[in-house]
CSV table of C-alpha atoms (C1' of nucleotides) in Angstrom, one decimal:
chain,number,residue,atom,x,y,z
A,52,UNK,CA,0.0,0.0,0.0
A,53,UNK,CA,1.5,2.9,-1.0
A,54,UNK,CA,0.7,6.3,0.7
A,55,UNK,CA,0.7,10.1,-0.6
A,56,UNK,CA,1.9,12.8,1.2
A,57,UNK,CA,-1.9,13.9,1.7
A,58,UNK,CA,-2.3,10.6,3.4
A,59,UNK,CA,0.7,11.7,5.9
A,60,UNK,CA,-0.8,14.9,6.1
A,61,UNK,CA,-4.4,13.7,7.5
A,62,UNK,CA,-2.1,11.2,9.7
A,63,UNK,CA,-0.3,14.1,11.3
A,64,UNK,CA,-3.3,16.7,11.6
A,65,UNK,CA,-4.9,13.8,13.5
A,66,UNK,CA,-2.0,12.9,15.7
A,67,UNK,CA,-1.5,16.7,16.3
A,68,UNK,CA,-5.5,17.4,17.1
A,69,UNK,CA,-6.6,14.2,18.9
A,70,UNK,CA,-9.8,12.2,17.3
A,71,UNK,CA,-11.3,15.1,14.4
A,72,UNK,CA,-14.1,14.9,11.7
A,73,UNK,CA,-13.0,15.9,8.6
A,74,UNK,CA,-14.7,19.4,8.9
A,75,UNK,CA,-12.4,19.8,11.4
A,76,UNK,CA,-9.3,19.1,9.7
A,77,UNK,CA,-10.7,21.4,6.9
A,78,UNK,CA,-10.7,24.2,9.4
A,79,UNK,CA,-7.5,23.3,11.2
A,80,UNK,CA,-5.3,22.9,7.8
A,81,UNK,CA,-7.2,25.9,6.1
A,82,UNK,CA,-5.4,27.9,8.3
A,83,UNK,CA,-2.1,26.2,9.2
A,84,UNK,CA,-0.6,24.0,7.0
A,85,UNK,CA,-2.5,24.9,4.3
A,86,UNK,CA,-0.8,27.6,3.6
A,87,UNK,CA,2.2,25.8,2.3
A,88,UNK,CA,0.5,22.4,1.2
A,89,UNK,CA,-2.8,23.4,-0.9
A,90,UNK,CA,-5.3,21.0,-2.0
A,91,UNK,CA,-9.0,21.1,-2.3
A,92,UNK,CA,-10.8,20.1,1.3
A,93,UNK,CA,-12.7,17.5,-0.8
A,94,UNK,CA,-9.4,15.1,0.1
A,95,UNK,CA,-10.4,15.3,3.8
A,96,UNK,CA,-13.5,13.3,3.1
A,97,UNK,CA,-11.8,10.8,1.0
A,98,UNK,CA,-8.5,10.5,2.4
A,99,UNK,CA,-9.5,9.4,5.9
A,100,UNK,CA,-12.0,6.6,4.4
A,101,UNK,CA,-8.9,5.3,2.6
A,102,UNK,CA,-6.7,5.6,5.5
A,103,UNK,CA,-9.6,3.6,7.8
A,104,UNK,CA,-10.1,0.8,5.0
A,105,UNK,CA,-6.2,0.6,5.6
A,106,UNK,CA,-6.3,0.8,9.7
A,107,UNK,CA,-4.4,3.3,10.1
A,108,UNK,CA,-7.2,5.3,11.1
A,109,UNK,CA,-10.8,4.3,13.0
A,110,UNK,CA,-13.8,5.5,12.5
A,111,UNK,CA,-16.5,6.5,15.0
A,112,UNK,CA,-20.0,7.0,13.2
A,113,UNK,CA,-22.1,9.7,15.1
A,114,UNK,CA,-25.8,7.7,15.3
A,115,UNK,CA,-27.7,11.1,15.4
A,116,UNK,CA,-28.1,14.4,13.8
A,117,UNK,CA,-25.9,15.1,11.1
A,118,UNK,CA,-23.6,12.0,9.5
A,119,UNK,CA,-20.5,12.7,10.6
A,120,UNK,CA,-17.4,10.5,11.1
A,121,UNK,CA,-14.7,10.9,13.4
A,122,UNK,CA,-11.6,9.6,12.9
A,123,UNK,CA,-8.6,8.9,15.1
A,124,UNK,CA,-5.1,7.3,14.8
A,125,UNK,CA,-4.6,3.5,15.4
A,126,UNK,CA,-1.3,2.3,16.6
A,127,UNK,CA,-0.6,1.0,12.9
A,128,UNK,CA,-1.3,4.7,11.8
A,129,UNK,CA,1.2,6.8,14.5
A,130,UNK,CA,3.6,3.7,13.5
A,131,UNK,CA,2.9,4.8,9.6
A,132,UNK,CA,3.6,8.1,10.7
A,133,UNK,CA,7.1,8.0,12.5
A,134,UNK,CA,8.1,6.1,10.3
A,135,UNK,CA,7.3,8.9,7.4
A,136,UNK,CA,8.9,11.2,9.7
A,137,UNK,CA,12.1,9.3,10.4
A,138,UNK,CA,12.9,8.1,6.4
A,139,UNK,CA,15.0,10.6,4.6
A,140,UNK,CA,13.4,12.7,1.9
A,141,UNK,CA,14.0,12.5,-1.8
A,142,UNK,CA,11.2,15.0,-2.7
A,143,UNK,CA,13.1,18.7,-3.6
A,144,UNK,CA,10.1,21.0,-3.0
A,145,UNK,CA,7.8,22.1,-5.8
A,146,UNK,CA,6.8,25.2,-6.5
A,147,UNK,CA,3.8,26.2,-9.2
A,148,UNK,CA,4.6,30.0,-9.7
A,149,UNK,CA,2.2,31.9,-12.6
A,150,UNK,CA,3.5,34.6,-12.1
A,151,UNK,CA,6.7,33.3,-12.9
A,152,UNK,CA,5.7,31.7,-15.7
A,153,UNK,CA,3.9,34.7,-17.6
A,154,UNK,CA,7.8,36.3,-17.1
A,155,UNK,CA,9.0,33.4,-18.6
A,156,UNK,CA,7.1,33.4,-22.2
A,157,UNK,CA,6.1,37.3,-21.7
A,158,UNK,CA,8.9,37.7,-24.7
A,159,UNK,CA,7.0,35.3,-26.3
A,160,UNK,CA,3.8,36.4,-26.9
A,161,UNK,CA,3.0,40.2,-25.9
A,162,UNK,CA,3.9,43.6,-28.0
A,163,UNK,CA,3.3,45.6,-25.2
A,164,UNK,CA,5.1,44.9,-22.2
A,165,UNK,CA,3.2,43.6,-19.7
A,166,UNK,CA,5.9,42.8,-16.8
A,167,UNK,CA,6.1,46.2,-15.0
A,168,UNK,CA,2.2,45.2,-14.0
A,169,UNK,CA,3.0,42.0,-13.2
A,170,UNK,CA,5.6,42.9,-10.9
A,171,UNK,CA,3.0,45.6,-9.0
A,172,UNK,CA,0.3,43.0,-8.9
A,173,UNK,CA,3.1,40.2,-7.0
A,174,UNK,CA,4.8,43.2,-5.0
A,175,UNK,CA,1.1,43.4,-3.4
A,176,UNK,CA,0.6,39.8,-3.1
A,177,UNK,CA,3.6,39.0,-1.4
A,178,UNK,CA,3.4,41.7,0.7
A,179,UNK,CA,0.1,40.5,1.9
A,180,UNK,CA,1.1,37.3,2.3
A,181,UNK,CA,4.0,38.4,4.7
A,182,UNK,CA,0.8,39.8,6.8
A,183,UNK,CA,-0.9,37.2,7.1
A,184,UNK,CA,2.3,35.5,8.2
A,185,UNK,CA,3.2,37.7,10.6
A,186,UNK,CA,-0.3,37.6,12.2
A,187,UNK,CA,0.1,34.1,12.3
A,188,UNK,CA,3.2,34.3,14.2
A,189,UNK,CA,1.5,36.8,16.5
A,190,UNK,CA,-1.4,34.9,17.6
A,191,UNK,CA,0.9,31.8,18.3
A,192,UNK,CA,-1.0,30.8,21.3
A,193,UNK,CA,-3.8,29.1,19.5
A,194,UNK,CA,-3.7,25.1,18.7
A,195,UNK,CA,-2.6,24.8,15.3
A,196,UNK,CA,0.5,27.2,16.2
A,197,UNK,CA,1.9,25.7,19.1
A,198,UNK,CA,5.8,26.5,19.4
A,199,UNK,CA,7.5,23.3,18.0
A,200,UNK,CA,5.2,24.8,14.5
A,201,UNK,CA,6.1,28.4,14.5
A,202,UNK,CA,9.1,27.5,13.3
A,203,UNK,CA,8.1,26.2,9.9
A,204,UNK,CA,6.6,29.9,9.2
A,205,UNK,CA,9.9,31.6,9.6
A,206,UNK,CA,10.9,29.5,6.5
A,207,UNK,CA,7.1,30.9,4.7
A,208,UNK,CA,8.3,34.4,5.7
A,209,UNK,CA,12.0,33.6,4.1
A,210,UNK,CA,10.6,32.1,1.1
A,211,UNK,CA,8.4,35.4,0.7
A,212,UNK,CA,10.7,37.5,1.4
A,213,UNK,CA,12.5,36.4,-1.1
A,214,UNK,CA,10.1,36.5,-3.5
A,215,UNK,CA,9.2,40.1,-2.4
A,216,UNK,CA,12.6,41.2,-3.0
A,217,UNK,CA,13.2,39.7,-6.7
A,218,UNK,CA,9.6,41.3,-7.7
A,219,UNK,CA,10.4,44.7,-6.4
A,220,UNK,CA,14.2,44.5,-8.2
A,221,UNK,CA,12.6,43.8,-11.3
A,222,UNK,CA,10.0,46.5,-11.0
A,223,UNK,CA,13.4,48.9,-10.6
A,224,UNK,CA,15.1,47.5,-12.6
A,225,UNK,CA,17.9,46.6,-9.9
A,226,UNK,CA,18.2,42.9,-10.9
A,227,UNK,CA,21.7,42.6,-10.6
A,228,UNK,CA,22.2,43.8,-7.5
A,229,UNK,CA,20.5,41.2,-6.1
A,230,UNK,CA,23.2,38.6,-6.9
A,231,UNK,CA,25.9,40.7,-5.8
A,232,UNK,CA,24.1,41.1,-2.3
A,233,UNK,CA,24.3,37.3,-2.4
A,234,UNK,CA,27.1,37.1,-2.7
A,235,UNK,CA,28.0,39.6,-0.1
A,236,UNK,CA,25.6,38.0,2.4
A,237,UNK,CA,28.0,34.5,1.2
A,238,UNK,CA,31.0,35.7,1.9
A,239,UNK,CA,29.9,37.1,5.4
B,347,UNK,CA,-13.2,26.8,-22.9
B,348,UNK,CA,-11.0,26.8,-19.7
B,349,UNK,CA,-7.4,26.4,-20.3
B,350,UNK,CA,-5.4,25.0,-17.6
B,351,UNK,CA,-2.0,27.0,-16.7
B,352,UNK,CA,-0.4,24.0,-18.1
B,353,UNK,CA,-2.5,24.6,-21.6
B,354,UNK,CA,-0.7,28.4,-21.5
B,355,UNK,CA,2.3,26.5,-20.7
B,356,UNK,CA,2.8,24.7,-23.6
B,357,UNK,CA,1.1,27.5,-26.1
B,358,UNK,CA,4.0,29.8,-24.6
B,359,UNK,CA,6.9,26.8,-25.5
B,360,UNK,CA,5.6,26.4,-29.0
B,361,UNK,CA,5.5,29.9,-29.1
B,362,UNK,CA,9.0,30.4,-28.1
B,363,UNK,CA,10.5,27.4,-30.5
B,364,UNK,CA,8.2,27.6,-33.6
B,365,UNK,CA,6.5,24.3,-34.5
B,366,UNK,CA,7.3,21.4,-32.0
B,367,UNK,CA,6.9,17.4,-31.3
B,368,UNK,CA,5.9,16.5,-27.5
B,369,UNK,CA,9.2,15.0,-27.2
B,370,UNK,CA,10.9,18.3,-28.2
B,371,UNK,CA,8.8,20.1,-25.9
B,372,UNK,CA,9.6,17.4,-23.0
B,373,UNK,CA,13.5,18.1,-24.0
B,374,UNK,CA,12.9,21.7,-23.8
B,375,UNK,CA,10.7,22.2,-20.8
B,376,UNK,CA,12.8,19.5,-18.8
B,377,UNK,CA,16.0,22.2,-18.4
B,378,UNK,CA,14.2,25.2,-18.4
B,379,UNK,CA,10.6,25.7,-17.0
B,380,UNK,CA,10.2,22.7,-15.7
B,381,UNK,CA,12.2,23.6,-12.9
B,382,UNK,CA,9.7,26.0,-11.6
B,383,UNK,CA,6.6,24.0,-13.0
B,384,UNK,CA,6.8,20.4,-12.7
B,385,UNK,CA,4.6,18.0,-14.4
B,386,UNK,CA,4.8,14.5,-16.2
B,387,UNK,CA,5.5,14.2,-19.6
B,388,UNK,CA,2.8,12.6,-20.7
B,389,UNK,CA,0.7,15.7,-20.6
B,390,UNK,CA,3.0,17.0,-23.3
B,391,UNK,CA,1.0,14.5,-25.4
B,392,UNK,CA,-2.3,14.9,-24.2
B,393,UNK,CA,-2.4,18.7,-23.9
B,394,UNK,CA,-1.4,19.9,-27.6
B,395,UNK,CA,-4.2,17.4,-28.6
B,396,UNK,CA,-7.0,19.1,-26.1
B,397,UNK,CA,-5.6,22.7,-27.8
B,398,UNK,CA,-5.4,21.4,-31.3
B,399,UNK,CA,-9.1,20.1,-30.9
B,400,UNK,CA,-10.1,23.9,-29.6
B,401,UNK,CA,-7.8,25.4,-32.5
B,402,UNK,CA,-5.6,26.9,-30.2
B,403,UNK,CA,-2.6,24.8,-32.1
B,404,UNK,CA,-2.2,23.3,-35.7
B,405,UNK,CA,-1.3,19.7,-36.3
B,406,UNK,CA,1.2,18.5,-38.9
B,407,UNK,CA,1.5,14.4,-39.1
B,408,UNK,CA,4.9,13.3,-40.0
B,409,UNK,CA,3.4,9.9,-42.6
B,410,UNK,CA,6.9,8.2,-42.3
B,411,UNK,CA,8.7,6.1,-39.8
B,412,UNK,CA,8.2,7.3,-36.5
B,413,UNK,CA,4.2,8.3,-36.2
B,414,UNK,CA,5.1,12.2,-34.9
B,415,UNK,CA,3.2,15.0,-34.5
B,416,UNK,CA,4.3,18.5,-35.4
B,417,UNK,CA,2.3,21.1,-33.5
B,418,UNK,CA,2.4,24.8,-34.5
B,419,UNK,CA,0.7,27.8,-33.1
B,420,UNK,CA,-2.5,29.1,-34.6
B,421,UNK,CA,-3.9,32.8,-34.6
B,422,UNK,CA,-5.9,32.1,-32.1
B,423,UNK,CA,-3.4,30.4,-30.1
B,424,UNK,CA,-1.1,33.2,-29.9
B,425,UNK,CA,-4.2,35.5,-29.2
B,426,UNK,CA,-5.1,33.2,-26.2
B,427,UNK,CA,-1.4,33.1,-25.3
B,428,UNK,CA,-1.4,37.1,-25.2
B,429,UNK,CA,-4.5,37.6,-23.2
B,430,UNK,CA,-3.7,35.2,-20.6
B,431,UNK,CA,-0.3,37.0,-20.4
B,432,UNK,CA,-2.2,40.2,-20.0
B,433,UNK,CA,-4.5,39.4,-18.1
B,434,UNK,CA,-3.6,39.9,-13.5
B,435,UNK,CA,-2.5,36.6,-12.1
B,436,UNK,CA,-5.2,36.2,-9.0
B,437,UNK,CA,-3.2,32.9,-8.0
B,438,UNK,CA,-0.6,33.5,-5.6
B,439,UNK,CA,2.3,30.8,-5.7
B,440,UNK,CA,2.1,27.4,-4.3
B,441,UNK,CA,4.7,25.6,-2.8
B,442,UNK,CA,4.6,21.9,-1.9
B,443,UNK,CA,7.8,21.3,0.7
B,444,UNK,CA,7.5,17.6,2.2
B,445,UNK,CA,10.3,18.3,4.5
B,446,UNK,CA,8.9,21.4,5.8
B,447,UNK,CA,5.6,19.0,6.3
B,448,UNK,CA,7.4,16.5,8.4
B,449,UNK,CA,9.2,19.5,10.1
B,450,UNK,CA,5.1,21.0,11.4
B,451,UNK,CA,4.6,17.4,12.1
B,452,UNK,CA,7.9,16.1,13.7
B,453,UNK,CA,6.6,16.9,17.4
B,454,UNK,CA,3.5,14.9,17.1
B,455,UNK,CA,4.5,11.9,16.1
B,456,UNK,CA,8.3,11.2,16.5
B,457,UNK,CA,10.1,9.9,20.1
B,458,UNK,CA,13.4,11.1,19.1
B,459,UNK,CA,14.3,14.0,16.9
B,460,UNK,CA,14.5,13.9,13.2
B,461,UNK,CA,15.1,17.1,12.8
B,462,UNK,CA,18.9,17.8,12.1
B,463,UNK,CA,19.0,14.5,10.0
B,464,UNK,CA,16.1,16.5,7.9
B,465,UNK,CA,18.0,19.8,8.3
B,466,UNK,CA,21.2,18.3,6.5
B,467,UNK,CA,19.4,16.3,3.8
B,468,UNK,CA,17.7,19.9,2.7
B,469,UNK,CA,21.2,21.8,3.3
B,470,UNK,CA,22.6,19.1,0.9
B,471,UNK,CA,19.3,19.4,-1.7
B,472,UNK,CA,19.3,23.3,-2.0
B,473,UNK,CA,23.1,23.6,-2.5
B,474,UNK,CA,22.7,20.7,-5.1
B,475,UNK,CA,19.5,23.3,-6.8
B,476,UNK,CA,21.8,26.6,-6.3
B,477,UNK,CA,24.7,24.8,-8.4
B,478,UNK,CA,22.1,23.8,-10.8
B,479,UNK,CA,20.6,27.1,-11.8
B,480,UNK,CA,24.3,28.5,-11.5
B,481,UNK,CA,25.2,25.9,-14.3
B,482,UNK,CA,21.5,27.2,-16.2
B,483,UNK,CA,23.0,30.8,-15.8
B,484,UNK,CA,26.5,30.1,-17.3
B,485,UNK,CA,25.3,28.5,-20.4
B,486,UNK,CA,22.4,31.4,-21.1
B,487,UNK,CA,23.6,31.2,-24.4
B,488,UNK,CA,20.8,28.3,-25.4
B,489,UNK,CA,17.6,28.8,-26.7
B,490,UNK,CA,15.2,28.2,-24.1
B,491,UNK,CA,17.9,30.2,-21.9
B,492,UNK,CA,18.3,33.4,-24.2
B,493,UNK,CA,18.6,36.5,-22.2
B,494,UNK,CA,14.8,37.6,-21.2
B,495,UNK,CA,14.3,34.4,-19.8
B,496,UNK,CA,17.2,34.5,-17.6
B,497,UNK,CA,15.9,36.3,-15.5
B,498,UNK,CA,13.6,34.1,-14.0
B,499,UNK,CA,16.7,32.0,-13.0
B,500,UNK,CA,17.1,34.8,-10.6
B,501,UNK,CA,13.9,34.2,-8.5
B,502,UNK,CA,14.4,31.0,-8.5
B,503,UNK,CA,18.2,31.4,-7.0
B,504,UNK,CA,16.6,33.8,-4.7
B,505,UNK,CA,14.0,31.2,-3.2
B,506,UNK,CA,16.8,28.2,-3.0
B,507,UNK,CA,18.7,30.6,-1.5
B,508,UNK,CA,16.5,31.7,1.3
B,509,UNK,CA,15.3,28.0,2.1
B,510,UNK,CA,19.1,27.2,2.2
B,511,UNK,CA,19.3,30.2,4.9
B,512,UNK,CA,16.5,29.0,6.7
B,513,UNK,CA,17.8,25.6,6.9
B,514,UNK,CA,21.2,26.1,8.3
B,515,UNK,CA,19.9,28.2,10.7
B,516,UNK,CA,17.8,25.4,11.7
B,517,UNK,CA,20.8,23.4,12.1
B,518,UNK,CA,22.8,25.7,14.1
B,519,UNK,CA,20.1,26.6,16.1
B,520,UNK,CA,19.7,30.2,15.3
B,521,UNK,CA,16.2,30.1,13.7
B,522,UNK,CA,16.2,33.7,15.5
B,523,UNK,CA,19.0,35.4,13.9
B,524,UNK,CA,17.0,34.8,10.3
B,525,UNK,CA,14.4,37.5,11.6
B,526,UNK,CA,16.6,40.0,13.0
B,527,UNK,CA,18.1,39.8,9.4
B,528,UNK,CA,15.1,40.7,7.6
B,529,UNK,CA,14.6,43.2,9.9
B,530,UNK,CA,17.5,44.8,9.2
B,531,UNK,CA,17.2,44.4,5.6
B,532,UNK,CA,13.8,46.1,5.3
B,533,UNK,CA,15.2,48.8,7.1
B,534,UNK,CA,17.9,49.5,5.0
C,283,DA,C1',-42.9,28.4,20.3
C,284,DA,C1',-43.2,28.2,15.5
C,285,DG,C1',-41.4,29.6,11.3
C,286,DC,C1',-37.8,31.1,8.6
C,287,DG,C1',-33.3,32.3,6.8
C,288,DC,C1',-28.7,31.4,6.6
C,289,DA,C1',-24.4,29.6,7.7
C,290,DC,C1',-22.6,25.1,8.3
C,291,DC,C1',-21.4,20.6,6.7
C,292,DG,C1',-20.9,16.7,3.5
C,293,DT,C1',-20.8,14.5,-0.8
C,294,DA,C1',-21.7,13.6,-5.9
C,295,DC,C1',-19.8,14.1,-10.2
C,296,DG,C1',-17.2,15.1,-14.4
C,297,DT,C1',-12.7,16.5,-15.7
C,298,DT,C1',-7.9,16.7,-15.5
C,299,DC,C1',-3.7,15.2,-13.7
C,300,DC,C1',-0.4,11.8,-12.6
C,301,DG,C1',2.7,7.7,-12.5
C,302,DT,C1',3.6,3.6,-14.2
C,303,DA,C1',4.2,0.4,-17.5
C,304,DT,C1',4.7,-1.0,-22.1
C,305,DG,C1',5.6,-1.3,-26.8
C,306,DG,C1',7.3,0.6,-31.1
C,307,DT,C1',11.4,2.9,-33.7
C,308,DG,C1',15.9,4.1,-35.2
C,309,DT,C1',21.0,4.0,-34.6
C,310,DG,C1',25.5,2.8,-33.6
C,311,DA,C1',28.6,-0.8,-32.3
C,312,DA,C1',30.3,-5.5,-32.8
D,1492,DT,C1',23.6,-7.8,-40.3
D,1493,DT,C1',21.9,-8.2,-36.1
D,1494,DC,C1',21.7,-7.0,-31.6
D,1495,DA,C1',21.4,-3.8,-27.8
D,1496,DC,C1',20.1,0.2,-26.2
D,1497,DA,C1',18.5,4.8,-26.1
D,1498,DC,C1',14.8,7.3,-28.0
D,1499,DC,C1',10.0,8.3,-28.6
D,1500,DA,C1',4.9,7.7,-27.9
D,1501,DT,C1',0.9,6.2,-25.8
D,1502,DA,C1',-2.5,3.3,-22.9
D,1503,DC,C1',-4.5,3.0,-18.7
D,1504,DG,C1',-6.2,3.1,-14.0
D,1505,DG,C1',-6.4,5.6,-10.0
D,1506,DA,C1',-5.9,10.0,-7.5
D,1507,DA,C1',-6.6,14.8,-7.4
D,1508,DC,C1',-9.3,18.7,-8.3
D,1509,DG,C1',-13.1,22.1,-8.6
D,1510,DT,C1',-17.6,23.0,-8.7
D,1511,DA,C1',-22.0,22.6,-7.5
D,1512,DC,C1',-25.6,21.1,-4.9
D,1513,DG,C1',-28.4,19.2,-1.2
D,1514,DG,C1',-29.2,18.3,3.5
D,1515,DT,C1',-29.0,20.0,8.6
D,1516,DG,C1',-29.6,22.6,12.5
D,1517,DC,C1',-29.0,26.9,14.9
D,1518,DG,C1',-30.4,31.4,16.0
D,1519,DC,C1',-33.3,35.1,15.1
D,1520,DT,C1',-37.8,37.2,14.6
D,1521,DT,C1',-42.3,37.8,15.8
DNA sequence: AAGCGCACCGTACGTTCCGTATGGTGTGAA
DNA sequence: TTCACACCATACGGAACGTACGGTGCGCTT
């Protein structure tokens, strides 16, 4: 049986919540791990039903009201877990950037040049992203932001820094000195 | 019609190389955009076909030896290709970083800690990338490399960059330094 | 306390994506 | 010449995806 990362992903939001519906994983991941691992909440139905036919979750039917199932982690499924954890990982991470793309082939296709908007419209993303970051970090009481996870938002607010800074170079026109500052910031 | 970002994708490449086979579209996108835009090859076969059926791209068969299919851009391709470079990007980009999945998860499920093993592995990965693009920018004298499109090379040297930073840090502990840093970058 | 409206919750469904596996095609070496 | 291997193309089944819709119950109004 071979598992997705998705699968690993219900595994861990389980571990990490206790015994959760998938409603409830939808609004735990919607605003926590979400935010660097997208994918449509329809998963969270279908996922844990694959995981249960496997055992490495258990369901508990609710008998009244609304159908609802709540699943929690068998021994087999923490076990599945750890050992994800533990195994080295081959995976480089993706990224799916449209914005970069349109740069790419803008040569391509357009007279006029469209990049000086497209570098406004990321500036603005990026920039709002980096809020919503930072209000994540600020509220870091709450359960899906417990310490051991703040961590892995310093590496969002990195990666959009990053960004931020490449889109705002281009928009001036400063491209170059970004290498050299890496270079600097190398050497140091 | 809805056109995937992958249809735009491969309207841009034809666009960029005149008339093309799948195969020299999977030659061409495997060292260039593919880096930032993963898929499988096999939709390099399907897709032109979906396009060609909408008249977005022309077919030529090749009637000897290998059965081959010469695709070429149409009016109306390149129109489509123009507005969608025109048009504002609502998606902002998606990452999807295993490690820094098992790094939010690695407190819920693991006894002992995985983390620096995870931290090197990624060190090791993201120095591997960096050398990579730095090989991409050295040789920018190719075709799918020519000089507007090096410039995306940049962003992505930026990103490996900062998830290289963030990593280290991780392993020496000084996850707090990174912040300071950006701190005193904004400033500046 | 009965009715109503709306936000909440779950799933069905058609399409696209994805990975794997396989088979055909040409070319260079022995 | 033939054999091996890299090159090229596609079939196929299952997973992912997005959308759209239908059911459910809570709170508000009167």
């Amino acid at each position: 049986m071979r598992l997705s990362t998705t699968s690993y992903l219900v595994l861990g939001m389980v571990a990490l919540r206790g015994p959760s519906t998938p409603y409830d994983l939808k609004r735990a991941t919607s605003r926590s791990v979400g935010y660097f691992w997208n994918f449509p909440h329809t998963q969270l139905y279908s996922e844990p039903e694959r995981l249960a036919a496997s055992g490495l979750l258990a369901v508990d039917l609710e008998d009244s009201g609304r159908r609802r199932k709540t699943y929690s982690l068998t021994p087999e499924g923490r076990a599945a877990l750890q050992e994800w954890l533990a195994a080295p990982t081959a995976e480089h991470f993706e990224m799916r950037d449209v914005a970069e793309l349109k740069l790419f082939f803008n040569e391509a296709g357009s007279p006029d040049d469209d990049v000086p908007k497209l570098a406004q419209e990321q500036i603005r993303q990026h920039e709002e992203r980096i809020a919503v970051y930072e209000d994540m970090v600020s509220r870091h009481g709450d359960e899906d932001w417990a310490r051991p996870r703040m961590i892995t938002l310093e590496l969002g607010l990195e990666m959009e820094h990053a960004a931020l800074r490449f889109w705002t170079a281009l928009a001036a026109g400063t491209i170059e000195d970004l290498r050299r500052e890496r270079d600097e910031r190398d050497i140091r």
